[in-house]
Amino acid sequence: MSSYIAPAENISKAWLHTLEHVVEAGGHAINVVSTVANPLAPEDLPIRSAIDHTLTEGYRHGIRIQSVDTVAGTIFPHDLYADTGLTYRVGIDPEDVAKLDASAADLYTAYGEMLPILATDTANSRGTYFGRMVSWPGKAAGGVNQIADRITRLRRSFDTNTARRNVEDIAVGGEAEFGDDVVGLQTYAADDRRERGFPCLVHVDLTLYQRRLNMSATYRHQYLVTKAYGNLLGLSRLLGFLAKHTGFEVGELMVVATFADAEQGTYTKRGVAELIAAARTGL
């Protein structure tokens, strides 16, 4: 049965409430909808400390464990982005627009230069999330930059005072077809028989409503301990980047997990219960 988690004020509480719900449901749940009302709100330190302490990099029962920031960087490489402190706005000075665009271009270039190295990791054999967003299909630089295209489209909406519209999707999973207007139409290869694996994140959608930019993301399999917190952090940073470069306010972030996994097989029921207890300390 599908589950709707009440909207949380920040990514920390959204993650914790979702994990608690899935644990109460027996460790697994389908079609779980989690919402962050303010994705850029400060994180809760007790919750972040608990998950950071749990995610010791290395391998656990054959599962590769990465830090929260490493996982977040697969969606938005925050460390490669030099924030100018500027925000796109009505009547913005052309020189400031140039600075904004240069900071984004530097990010795309830096990541493109890293792609050959990232591709040597077996986990990235089919590309990376951010690589697919800025250089589809994501294995090398020079592909279709969906992020740059979405910024162009969103600025057009901002300049014409458009308050409501869907701004298409950002293809991540399957295949995508791009026409002259560079709109990504996400499809799936007929010969793709993979039951599980990259990408778990298959769809990102952007929607304008009341001059706020909202994001929804769909995961085939959401690993709630090893991946989910980092995924929320990366998505929130990506949404903040898009809002800064297009002038819109940051709206809500919604994540749909078609299959949510509390990973009690990897961390044991006791281990996950201890994680939740530690996250609740000080709240």
PDB file of C-alpha atoms in Angstrom:
ATOM      1  CA  MET A   1       0.000   0.000   0.000  1.00  0.00           C
ATOM      2  CA  SER A   2       1.276   3.469  -0.836  1.00  0.00           C
ATOM      3  CA  SER A   3       2.323   5.785   1.977  1.00  0.00           C
ATOM      4  CA  TYR A   4       2.328   9.548   2.345  1.00  0.00           C
ATOM      5  CA  ILE A   5       4.774  10.972   4.863  1.00  0.00           C
ATOM      6  CA  ALA A   6       3.646  14.327   6.293  1.00  0.00           C
ATOM      7  CA  PRO A   7       5.791  17.197   4.909  1.00  0.00           C
ATOM      8  CA  ALA A   8       8.870  17.919   7.005  1.00  0.00           C
ATOM      9  CA  GLU A   9      10.548  21.273   7.506  1.00  0.00           C
ATOM     10  CA  ASN A  10      13.996  20.112   6.359  1.00  0.00           C
ATOM     11  CA  ILE A  11      15.769  17.175   4.740  1.00  0.00           C
ATOM     12  CA  SER A  12      16.885  15.740   8.097  1.00  0.00           C
ATOM     13  CA  LYS A  13      13.385  15.267   9.447  1.00  0.00           C
ATOM     14  CA  ALA A  14      12.062  14.099   6.061  1.00  0.00           C
ATOM     15  CA  TRP A  15      14.679  11.348   6.009  1.00  0.00           C
ATOM     16  CA  LEU A  16      14.113  10.308   9.630  1.00  0.00           C
ATOM     17  CA  HIS A  17      10.321  10.240   9.376  1.00  0.00           C
ATOM     18  CA  THR A  18      10.525   8.158   6.198  1.00  0.00           C
ATOM     19  CA  LEU A  19      12.946   5.664   7.733  1.00  0.00           C
ATOM     20  CA  GLU A  20      10.785   5.340  10.851  1.00  0.00           C
ATOM     21  CA  HIS A  21       7.676   4.744   8.745  1.00  0.00           C
ATOM     22  CA  VAL A  22       9.288   2.032   6.642  1.00  0.00           C
ATOM     23  CA  VAL A  23      10.711   0.300   9.713  1.00  0.00           C
ATOM     24  CA  GLU A  24       7.239   0.296  11.283  1.00  0.00           C
ATOM     25  CA  ALA A  25       5.890  -1.168   8.036  1.00  0.00           C
ATOM     26  CA  GLY A  26       8.245  -4.135   8.385  1.00  0.00           C
ATOM     27  CA  GLY A  27      11.391  -2.842   6.726  1.00  0.00           C
ATOM     28  CA  HIS A  28      10.062  -2.404   3.201  1.00  0.00           C
ATOM     29  CA  ALA A  29       7.285  -0.346   1.630  1.00  0.00           C
ATOM     30  CA  ILE A  30       6.053   0.556  -1.834  1.00  0.00           C
ATOM     31  CA  ASN A  31       5.244   3.960  -3.319  1.00  0.00           C
ATOM     32  CA  VAL A  32       6.440   6.029  -0.386  1.00  0.00           C
ATOM     33  CA  VAL A  33       6.041   9.792  -0.867  1.00  0.00           C
ATOM     34  CA  SER A  34       8.243  12.113   1.217  1.00  0.00           C
ATOM     35  CA  THR A  35       8.154  15.910   1.066  1.00  0.00           C
ATOM     36  CA  VAL A  36      10.577  18.588   2.262  1.00  0.00           C
ATOM     37  CA  ALA A  37       8.803  21.928   2.686  1.00  0.00           C
ATOM     38  CA  ASN A  38      12.035  23.955   2.771  1.00  0.00           C
ATOM     39  CA  PRO A  39      14.867  22.004   1.128  1.00  0.00           C
ATOM     40  CA  LEU A  40      17.486  24.655   1.936  1.00  0.00           C
ATOM     41  CA  ALA A  41      16.580  24.919   5.634  1.00  0.00           C
ATOM     42  CA  PRO A  42      19.446  24.081   8.028  1.00  0.00           C
ATOM     43  CA  GLU A  43      19.867  20.389   8.772  1.00  0.00           C
ATOM     44  CA  ASP A  44      19.263  19.002  12.258  1.00  0.00           C
ATOM     45  CA  LEU A  45      22.688  18.268  13.751  1.00  0.00           C
ATOM     46  CA  PRO A  46      21.671  15.210  15.842  1.00  0.00           C
ATOM     47  CA  ILE A  47      20.148  13.535  12.801  1.00  0.00           C
ATOM     48  CA  ARG A  48      23.058  14.376  10.513  1.00  0.00           C
ATOM     49  CA  SER A  49      25.590  13.246  13.121  1.00  0.00           C
ATOM     50  CA  ALA A  50      23.787   9.912  13.541  1.00  0.00           C
ATOM     51  CA  ILE A  51      23.822   9.069   9.840  1.00  0.00           C
ATOM     52  CA  ASP A  52      27.407  10.314   9.436  1.00  0.00           C
ATOM     53  CA  HIS A  53      28.506   8.036  12.276  1.00  0.00           C
ATOM     54  CA  THR A  54      26.714   5.076  10.696  1.00  0.00           C
ATOM     55  CA  LEU A  55      28.080   5.508   7.166  1.00  0.00           C
ATOM     56  CA  THR A  56      31.688   4.397   7.607  1.00  0.00           C
ATOM     57  CA  GLU A  57      33.165   4.335   4.109  1.00  0.00           C
ATOM     58  CA  GLY A  58      34.135   0.908   2.827  1.00  0.00           C
ATOM     59  CA  TYR A  59      32.093  -2.258   2.377  1.00  0.00           C
ATOM     60  CA  ARG A  60      29.476  -3.873   4.590  1.00  0.00           C
ATOM     61  CA  HIS A  61      28.203  -7.320   3.663  1.00  0.00           C
ATOM     62  CA  GLY A  62      29.338  -6.662   0.100  1.00  0.00           C
ATOM     63  CA  ILE A  63      27.516  -3.299  -0.062  1.00  0.00           C
ATOM     64  CA  ARG A  64      29.635  -0.267  -0.841  1.00  0.00           C
ATOM     65  CA  ILE A  65      29.198   2.420   1.805  1.00  0.00           C
ATOM     66  CA  GLN A  66      29.818   6.085   1.016  1.00  0.00           C
ATOM     67  CA  SER A  67      29.520   9.237   3.115  1.00  0.00           C
ATOM     68  CA  VAL A  68      26.481  11.511   2.903  1.00  0.00           C
ATOM     69  CA  ASP A  69      28.486  14.151   1.031  1.00  0.00           C
ATOM     70  CA  THR A  70      29.861  11.602  -1.452  1.00  0.00           C
ATOM     71  CA  VAL A  71      26.333  10.404  -2.269  1.00  0.00           C
ATOM     72  CA  ALA A  72      25.073  13.999  -2.508  1.00  0.00           C
ATOM     73  CA  GLY A  73      27.911  14.792  -4.908  1.00  0.00           C
ATOM     74  CA  THR A  74      26.636  12.218  -7.405  1.00  0.00           C
ATOM     75  CA  ILE A  75      23.545  14.408  -7.878  1.00  0.00           C
ATOM     76  CA  PHE A  76      25.141  17.824  -7.457  1.00  0.00           C
ATOM     77  CA  PRO A  77      28.937  18.175  -7.044  1.00  0.00           C
ATOM     78  CA  HIS A  78      28.774  21.006  -4.526  1.00  0.00           C
ATOM     79  CA  ASP A  79      32.558  21.169  -4.081  1.00  0.00           C
ATOM     80  CA  LEU A  80      33.068  22.006  -7.772  1.00  0.00           C
ATOM     81  CA  TYR A  81      30.671  24.942  -7.774  1.00  0.00           C
ATOM     82  CA  ALA A  82      32.045  28.425  -7.067  1.00  0.00           C
ATOM     83  CA  ASP A  83      28.997  30.343  -5.843  1.00  0.00           C
ATOM     84  CA  THR A  84      29.155  33.977  -6.955  1.00  0.00           C
ATOM     85  CA  GLY A  85      26.637  35.087  -4.337  1.00  0.00           C
ATOM     86  CA  LEU A  86      24.506  36.465  -7.169  1.00  0.00           C
ATOM     87  CA  THR A  87      20.923  35.538  -8.027  1.00  0.00           C
ATOM     88  CA  TYR A  88      19.206  36.048 -11.361  1.00  0.00           C
ATOM     89  CA  ARG A  89      16.594  38.823 -11.099  1.00  0.00           C
ATOM     90  CA  VAL A  90      14.559  41.326 -13.085  1.00  0.00           C
ATOM     91  CA  GLY A  91      16.841  44.007 -14.496  1.00  0.00           C
ATOM     92  CA  ILE A  92      20.007  42.203 -13.499  1.00  0.00           C
ATOM     93  CA  ASP A  93      23.191  43.782 -14.814  1.00  0.00           C
ATOM     94  CA  PRO A  94      24.514  41.951 -17.898  1.00  0.00           C
ATOM     95  CA  GLU A  95      27.896  41.688 -16.201  1.00  0.00           C
ATOM     96  CA  ASP A  96      26.281  39.828 -13.303  1.00  0.00           C
ATOM     97  CA  VAL A  97      24.496  37.507 -15.727  1.00  0.00           C
ATOM     98  CA  ALA A  98      27.879  36.796 -17.302  1.00  0.00           C
ATOM     99  CA  LYS A  99      29.319  35.968 -13.875  1.00  0.00           C
ATOM    100  CA  LEU A 100      26.441  33.624 -13.097  1.00  0.00           C
ATOM    101  CA  ASP A 101      26.787  31.910 -16.453  1.00  0.00           C
ATOM    102  CA  ALA A 102      30.556  31.619 -16.062  1.00  0.00           C
ATOM    103  CA  SER A 103      30.192  29.958 -12.662  1.00  0.00           C
ATOM    104  CA  ALA A 104      27.783  27.399 -14.136  1.00  0.00           C
ATOM    105  CA  ALA A 105      30.005  26.833 -17.191  1.00  0.00           C
ATOM    106  CA  ASP A 106      33.024  26.284 -14.937  1.00  0.00           C
ATOM    107  CA  LEU A 107      31.055  23.671 -13.012  1.00  0.00           C
ATOM    108  CA  TYR A 108      30.055  21.823 -16.184  1.00  0.00           C
ATOM    109  CA  THR A 109      33.612  21.956 -17.541  1.00  0.00           C
ATOM    110  CA  ALA A 110      35.202  20.776 -14.297  1.00  0.00           C
ATOM    111  CA  TYR A 111      32.803  17.867 -14.062  1.00  0.00           C
ATOM    112  CA  GLY A 112      33.280  16.982 -17.719  1.00  0.00           C
ATOM    113  CA  GLU A 113      37.020  16.799 -17.158  1.00  0.00           C
ATOM    114  CA  MET A 114      36.418  14.413 -14.269  1.00  0.00           C
ATOM    115  CA  LEU A 115      34.111  12.060 -16.168  1.00  0.00           C
ATOM    116  CA  PRO A 116      36.874   9.897 -17.726  1.00  0.00           C
ATOM    117  CA  ILE A 117      38.296   9.320 -14.254  1.00  0.00           C
ATOM    118  CA  LEU A 118      34.889   8.675 -12.703  1.00  0.00           C
ATOM    119  CA  ALA A 119      34.110   6.203 -15.492  1.00  0.00           C
ATOM    120  CA  THR A 120      37.003   3.988 -14.385  1.00  0.00           C
ATOM    121  CA  ASP A 121      35.002   3.116 -11.271  1.00  0.00           C
ATOM    122  CA  THR A 122      32.857   0.058 -12.010  1.00  0.00           C
ATOM    123  CA  ALA A 123      29.955   1.747 -10.217  1.00  0.00           C
ATOM    124  CA  ASN A 124      30.009   4.438 -12.921  1.00  0.00           C
ATOM    125  CA  SER A 125      30.233   2.151 -15.942  1.00  0.00           C
ATOM    126  CA  ARG A 126      26.855   3.434 -17.172  1.00  0.00           C
ATOM    127  CA  GLY A 127      27.582   7.046 -16.309  1.00  0.00           C
ATOM    128  CA  THR A 128      26.786   9.183 -13.266  1.00  0.00           C
ATOM    129  CA  TYR A 129      23.669  11.068 -12.239  1.00  0.00           C
ATOM    130  CA  PHE A 130      25.120  14.540 -12.645  1.00  0.00           C
ATOM    131  CA  GLY A 131      26.976  13.419 -15.771  1.00  0.00           C
ATOM    132  CA  ARG A 132      23.672  12.398 -17.326  1.00  0.00           C
ATOM    133  CA  MET A 133      22.206  15.752 -16.391  1.00  0.00           C
ATOM    134  CA  VAL A 134      24.971  17.914 -17.881  1.00  0.00           C
ATOM    135  CA  SER A 135      26.336  15.660 -20.639  1.00  0.00           C
ATOM    136  CA  TRP A 136      23.770  13.053 -21.652  1.00  0.00           C
ATOM    137  CA  PRO A 137      24.234  10.079 -21.743  1.00  0.00           C
ATOM    138  CA  GLY A 138      26.810  10.844 -19.071  1.00  0.00           C
ATOM    139  CA  LYS A 139      29.882   8.815 -19.924  1.00  0.00           C
ATOM    140  CA  ALA A 140      31.932  11.629 -21.473  1.00  0.00           C
ATOM    141  CA  ALA A 141      31.928  15.397 -21.877  1.00  0.00           C
ATOM    142  CA  GLY A 142      30.250  16.936 -24.905  1.00  0.00           C
ATOM    143  CA  GLY A 143      26.791  15.409 -24.506  1.00  0.00           C
ATOM    144  CA  VAL A 144      23.466  17.195 -24.119  1.00  0.00           C
ATOM    145  CA  ASN A 145      23.467  19.591 -21.158  1.00  0.00           C
ATOM    146  CA  GLN A 146      19.951  19.294 -19.772  1.00  0.00           C
ATOM    147  CA  ILE A 147      20.680  21.571 -16.809  1.00  0.00           C
ATOM    148  CA  ALA A 148      21.838  24.461 -19.002  1.00  0.00           C
ATOM    149  CA  ASP A 149      18.772  23.986 -21.189  1.00  0.00           C
ATOM    150  CA  ARG A 150      16.437  24.059 -18.192  1.00  0.00           C
ATOM    151  CA  ILE A 151      18.082  27.252 -16.914  1.00  0.00           C
ATOM    152  CA  THR A 152      17.501  28.910 -20.300  1.00  0.00           C
ATOM    153  CA  ARG A 153      13.844  27.860 -20.291  1.00  0.00           C
ATOM    154  CA  LEU A 154      13.284  28.896 -16.693  1.00  0.00           C
ATOM    155  CA  ARG A 155      14.839  32.309 -17.262  1.00  0.00           C
ATOM    156  CA  ARG A 156      12.478  32.789 -20.187  1.00  0.00           C
ATOM    157  CA  SER A 157       9.580  32.025 -17.850  1.00  0.00           C
ATOM    158  CA  PHE A 158      10.990  34.376 -15.211  1.00  0.00           C
ATOM    159  CA  ASP A 159      11.469  37.221 -17.696  1.00  0.00           C
ATOM    160  CA  THR A 160       7.896  36.853 -18.991  1.00  0.00           C
ATOM    161  CA  ASN A 161       6.487  36.690 -15.446  1.00  0.00           C
ATOM    162  CA  THR A 162       5.183  33.155 -15.815  1.00  0.00           C
ATOM    163  CA  ALA A 163       3.932  31.961 -12.437  1.00  0.00           C
ATOM    164  CA  ARG A 164       2.716  28.462 -13.269  1.00  0.00           C
ATOM    165  CA  ARG A 165       3.924  25.776 -15.626  1.00  0.00           C
ATOM    166  CA  ASN A 166       5.596  22.424 -15.796  1.00  0.00           C
ATOM    167  CA  VAL A 167       9.153  22.710 -17.078  1.00  0.00           C
ATOM    168  CA  GLU A 168       9.521  19.198 -18.424  1.00  0.00           C
ATOM    169  CA  ASP A 169      11.742  16.587 -16.859  1.00  0.00           C
ATOM    170  CA  ILE A 170      15.430  15.856 -16.550  1.00  0.00           C
ATOM    171  CA  ALA A 171      16.169  12.414 -17.932  1.00  0.00           C
ATOM    172  CA  VAL A 172      18.301  10.231 -15.699  1.00  0.00           C
ATOM    173  CA  GLY A 173      17.240   6.629 -16.237  1.00  0.00           C
ATOM    174  CA  GLY A 174      16.523   4.702 -19.424  1.00  0.00           C
ATOM    175  CA  GLU A 175      17.102   6.592 -22.641  1.00  0.00           C
ATOM    176  CA  ALA A 176      16.197  10.090 -23.768  1.00  0.00           C
ATOM    177  CA  GLU A 177      15.362  11.600 -27.122  1.00  0.00           C
ATOM    178  CA  PHE A 178      16.330  15.197 -27.816  1.00  0.00           C
ATOM    179  CA  GLY A 179      14.938  17.301 -30.634  1.00  0.00           C
ATOM    180  CA  ASP A 180      15.982  20.714 -31.869  1.00  0.00           C
ATOM    181  CA  ASP A 181      14.549  22.329 -28.728  1.00  0.00           C
ATOM    182  CA  VAL A 182      16.528  19.942 -26.512  1.00  0.00           C
ATOM    183  CA  VAL A 183      13.536  18.637 -24.573  1.00  0.00           C
ATOM    184  CA  GLY A 184      14.343  15.342 -22.892  1.00  0.00           C
ATOM    185  CA  LEU A 185      11.685  12.680 -23.392  1.00  0.00           C
ATOM    186  CA  GLN A 186      12.542   9.804 -21.112  1.00  0.00           C
ATOM    187  CA  THR A 187      11.988   6.296 -22.442  1.00  0.00           C
ATOM    188  CA  TYR A 188      13.300   2.835 -21.624  1.00  0.00           C
ATOM    189  CA  ALA A 189      15.228   0.557 -23.929  1.00  0.00           C
ATOM    190  CA  ALA A 190      13.192  -2.469 -25.014  1.00  0.00           C
ATOM    191  CA  ASP A 191      16.190  -4.750 -24.496  1.00  0.00           C
ATOM    192  CA  ASP A 192      16.961  -3.471 -20.983  1.00  0.00           C
ATOM    193  CA  ARG A 193      16.359  -6.538 -18.804  1.00  0.00           C
ATOM    194  CA  ARG A 194      18.138  -5.260 -15.703  1.00  0.00           C
ATOM    195  CA  GLU A 195      16.036  -5.933 -12.615  1.00  0.00           C
ATOM    196  CA  ARG A 196      18.069  -3.704 -10.352  1.00  0.00           C
ATOM    197  CA  GLY A 197      21.082  -1.422 -10.423  1.00  0.00           C
ATOM    198  CA  PHE A 198      22.067   2.011 -11.680  1.00  0.00           C
ATOM    199  CA  PRO A 199      20.168   4.199 -12.000  1.00  0.00           C
ATOM    200  CA  CYS A 200      17.913   4.016  -8.961  1.00  0.00           C
ATOM    201  CA  LEU A 201      17.039   7.666  -9.602  1.00  0.00           C
ATOM    202  CA  VAL A 202      15.118   7.603 -12.864  1.00  0.00           C
ATOM    203  CA  HIS A 203      13.254  10.888 -13.091  1.00  0.00           C
ATOM    204  CA  VAL A 204      13.504  14.501 -11.938  1.00  0.00           C
ATOM    205  CA  ASP A 205      10.671  16.903 -12.650  1.00  0.00           C
ATOM    206  CA  LEU A 206      10.569  20.690 -12.270  1.00  0.00           C
ATOM    207  CA  THR A 207       7.344  22.639 -11.789  1.00  0.00           C
ATOM    208  CA  LEU A 208       6.667  26.345 -11.314  1.00  0.00           C
ATOM    209  CA  TYR A 209       3.831  27.378  -9.043  1.00  0.00           C
ATOM    210  CA  GLN A 210       3.298  30.833  -7.558  1.00  0.00           C
ATOM    211  CA  ARG A 211       6.777  31.874  -8.700  1.00  0.00           C
ATOM    212  CA  ARG A 212       8.388  29.034  -6.776  1.00  0.00           C
ATOM    213  CA  LEU A 213      10.448  26.272  -8.340  1.00  0.00           C
ATOM    214  CA  ASN A 214       9.449  22.830  -7.087  1.00  0.00           C
ATOM    215  CA  MET A 215      11.183  19.517  -7.695  1.00  0.00           C
ATOM    216  CA  SER A 216      10.027  15.916  -7.617  1.00  0.00           C
ATOM    217  CA  ALA A 217      12.306  12.899  -7.963  1.00  0.00           C
ATOM    218  CA  THR A 218      11.399   9.255  -8.520  1.00  0.00           C
ATOM    219  CA  TYR A 219      13.538   6.361  -7.288  1.00  0.00           C
ATOM    220  CA  ARG A 220      13.040   2.760  -8.308  1.00  0.00           C
ATOM    221  CA  HIS A 221      14.772   1.518  -5.162  1.00  0.00           C
ATOM    222  CA  GLN A 222      15.491   3.941  -2.331  1.00  0.00           C
ATOM    223  CA  TYR A 223      18.104   2.655   0.120  1.00  0.00           C
ATOM    224  CA  LEU A 224      17.094   4.539   3.235  1.00  0.00           C
ATOM    225  CA  VAL A 225      20.313   4.128   5.226  1.00  0.00           C
ATOM    226  CA  THR A 226      23.151   4.106   2.708  1.00  0.00           C
ATOM    227  CA  LYS A 227      21.742   6.513   0.109  1.00  0.00           C
ATOM    228  CA  ALA A 228      18.576   8.394   1.033  1.00  0.00           C
ATOM    229  CA  TYR A 229      20.003  11.189   3.185  1.00  0.00           C
ATOM    230  CA  GLY A 230      22.704  11.960   0.621  1.00  0.00           C
ATOM    231  CA  ASN A 231      20.123  11.844  -2.147  1.00  0.00           C
ATOM    232  CA  LEU A 232      17.985  14.440  -0.353  1.00  0.00           C
ATOM    233  CA  LEU A 233      21.006  16.655   0.216  1.00  0.00           C
ATOM    234  CA  GLY A 234      22.116  16.424  -3.416  1.00  0.00           C
ATOM    235  CA  LEU A 235      18.632  17.113  -4.758  1.00  0.00           C
ATOM    236  CA  SER A 236      18.189  20.114  -2.457  1.00  0.00           C
ATOM    237  CA  ARG A 237      21.510  21.549  -3.624  1.00  0.00           C
ATOM    238  CA  LEU A 238      20.564  20.998  -7.256  1.00  0.00           C
ATOM    239  CA  LEU A 239      17.231  22.749  -6.678  1.00  0.00           C
ATOM    240  CA  GLY A 240      18.999  25.647  -4.958  1.00  0.00           C
ATOM    241  CA  PHE A 241      21.432  25.959  -7.873  1.00  0.00           C
ATOM    242  CA  LEU A 242      18.599  26.064 -10.414  1.00  0.00           C
ATOM    243  CA  ALA A 243      16.663  28.634  -8.379  1.00  0.00           C
ATOM    244  CA  LYS A 244      19.708  30.893  -7.972  1.00  0.00           C
ATOM    245  CA  HIS A 245      20.433  30.834 -11.697  1.00  0.00           C
ATOM    246  CA  THR A 246      16.838  31.468 -12.753  1.00  0.00           C
ATOM    247  CA  GLY A 247      15.471  33.905 -10.163  1.00  0.00           C
ATOM    248  CA  PHE A 248      12.666  31.790  -8.729  1.00  0.00           C
ATOM    249  CA  GLU A 249      12.177  31.084  -5.055  1.00  0.00           C
ATOM    250  CA  VAL A 250      12.904  27.553  -3.865  1.00  0.00           C
ATOM    251  CA  GLY A 251       9.731  25.527  -3.482  1.00  0.00           C
ATOM    252  CA  GLU A 252       9.235  22.059  -2.075  1.00  0.00           C
ATOM    253  CA  LEU A 253      11.129  18.873  -2.795  1.00  0.00           C
ATOM    254  CA  MET A 254       9.145  15.656  -3.143  1.00  0.00           C
ATOM    255  CA  VAL A 255      10.686  12.197  -3.434  1.00  0.00           C
ATOM    256  CA  VAL A 256       8.757   9.117  -4.521  1.00  0.00           C
ATOM    257  CA  ALA A 257      10.316   5.755  -3.725  1.00  0.00           C
ATOM    258  CA  THR A 258       8.537   3.027  -5.643  1.00  0.00           C
ATOM    259  CA  PHE A 259      10.318   0.590  -3.330  1.00  0.00           C
ATOM    260  CA  ALA A 260      11.695   1.851  -0.019  1.00  0.00           C
ATOM    261  CA  ASP A 261      14.215  -0.309   1.817  1.00  0.00           C
ATOM    262  CA  ALA A 262      15.230   0.232   5.468  1.00  0.00           C
ATOM    263  CA  GLU A 263      18.260  -2.023   4.810  1.00  0.00           C
ATOM    264  CA  GLN A 264      17.765  -4.154   7.889  1.00  0.00           C
ATOM    265  CA  GLY A 265      19.565  -6.953   6.075  1.00  0.00           C
ATOM    266  CA  THR A 266      22.681  -4.816   5.774  1.00  0.00           C
ATOM    267  CA  TYR A 267      22.558  -3.047   9.140  1.00  0.00           C
ATOM    268  CA  THR A 268      20.280  -5.486  11.065  1.00  0.00           C
ATOM    269  CA  LYS A 269      17.020  -4.530  12.738  1.00  0.00           C
ATOM    270  CA  ARG A 270      18.885  -3.641  15.898  1.00  0.00           C
ATOM    271  CA  GLY A 271      21.382  -1.490  14.028  1.00  0.00           C
ATOM    272  CA  VAL A 272      18.674   0.494  12.239  1.00  0.00           C
ATOM    273  CA  ALA A 273      16.780   0.924  15.529  1.00  0.00           C
ATOM    274  CA  GLU A 274      19.958   2.270  17.151  1.00  0.00           C
ATOM    275  CA  LEU A 275      20.428   4.672  14.228  1.00  0.00           C
ATOM    276  CA  ILE A 276      16.902   6.028  14.696  1.00  0.00           C
ATOM    277  CA  ALA A 277      17.416   6.354  18.455  1.00  0.00           C
ATOM    278  CA  ALA A 278      20.691   8.250  17.915  1.00  0.00           C
ATOM    279  CA  ALA A 279      19.043  10.526  15.349  1.00  0.00           C
ATOM    280  CA  ARG A 280      16.308  11.399  17.848  1.00  0.00           C
ATOM    281  CA  THR A 281      18.798  12.327  20.570  1.00  0.00           C
ATOM    282  CA  GLY A 282      18.626  16.054  21.212  1.00  0.00           C
ATOM    283  CA  LEU A 283      15.515  16.633  19.077  1.00  0.00           C
TER     284      LEU A 283
END
